């Protein structure tokens, strides 16, 4: 299993390019299942999660061709609308094939994802929505079996704001008979990017980015070309890395417009954040000020940035209160940060983090994707060397992480 060795103490400076967004690419690649014509995607990040999804699509009969960050998918010959447990267990986002498969083929068998490190993460809202659209859905032997001659437009209301739930139902509704209205829809930029792609494929969608999305079903979608939006979480992660080291960094191919809540907190922490046309420059003070935060659905502070902000608060001046409201078990990084010398206390879904003058390098274990990012950020300022074990989580979601960090001056090495 690969490990990363990081020697702390370097002030990051320079420029790096941000990759395409993992969480936009995953649903958008699944959208190719909605048409028999080839669809081409550009700015697709080279990540393990993307590789897993492409393998899953291939198993279904999708022809995949890949050239650098361009991926073309041809779902004209799909003959197996099944997502096996073996695939879904390695990546929960595989559930995103459910909506498109039922919409185009009238049936699907998709393994239930099961729990994961950060919480139970059920998919009941995805199922409830498809049922409201007329599908017969049974959960048997760990699989969701959905069947319907043709989905019908319906008014859908989800109990909570769910990102992949909104995406699955929006894709399903594209080929349904009549109009579907999704109320309490997720407003995340990735939902908007998916809607833009679907519209380019001939779908009729309005309201994406707001909490009511209307989709008028059409008989068929067609091929298109779509560029994946920049990864706002990768962007935020590098901004935090720059901030904690007192650095001066420019990240390109991205924009502050997807990151208002995060940029606000970085400025509260004492950083200067300058939004340019297609880039963001961050200049950090020698020591950050603590920032309290509460995670919530977009446009509020993203849960996917909570762990990284715990790391910067660990060495900031003051005490921060961090409330996690989306996932029930998303403080796994806290105990690992304590191994590096962080002074923090967890009480239910709240973390109290008292900034210390310095952290010390140690061996720590990555437990999930964003937890791993927080350990890397902390390691950048820890005295001496930190070994981050189990970094396969990082490879799921950060493209060429050590290369990008090294380009900013960090001393990072991968041990295979
Ligand atoms: C997506 C993101 C993930 C991010 C999360 C929250 C992708 C591929 N992943 O995950 O990085 O952390 O949004 O911003 O885009 N829930 C239910 N029933 C459901 C669906 C969700 O109870 O049917 C609950 C979840 O357990 C969670 C909350 O709703 O507590 C929000 O989850 P959701 O927005 O669905 O997260 P994902 O789409 O899985």
mmCIF file of C-alpha atoms in Angstrom, residues 74 90-91 203 242 314 339 398:
data_model
loop_
_atom_site.group_PDB
_atom_site.id
_atom_site.type_symbol
_atom_site.label_atom_id
_atom_site.label_comp_id
_atom_site.label_asym_id
_atom_site.label_seq_id
_atom_site.Cartn_x
_atom_site.Cartn_y
_atom_site.Cartn_z
ATOM 1 C CA UNK A 74 -20.850 5.171 -26.685
ATOM 2 C CA UNK A 90 -15.540 0.446 -4.052
ATOM 3 C CA UNK A 91 -17.390 3.578 -5.086
ATOM 4 C CA UNK A 203 -32.875 17.534 -22.450
ATOM 5 C CA UNK A 242 -1.185 27.519 0.892
ATOM 6 C CA UNK A 314 -5.214 23.181 14.530
ATOM 7 C CA UNK A 339 -1.356 12.287 16.795
ATOM 8 C CA UNK A 398 -6.848 14.139 -6.084
#
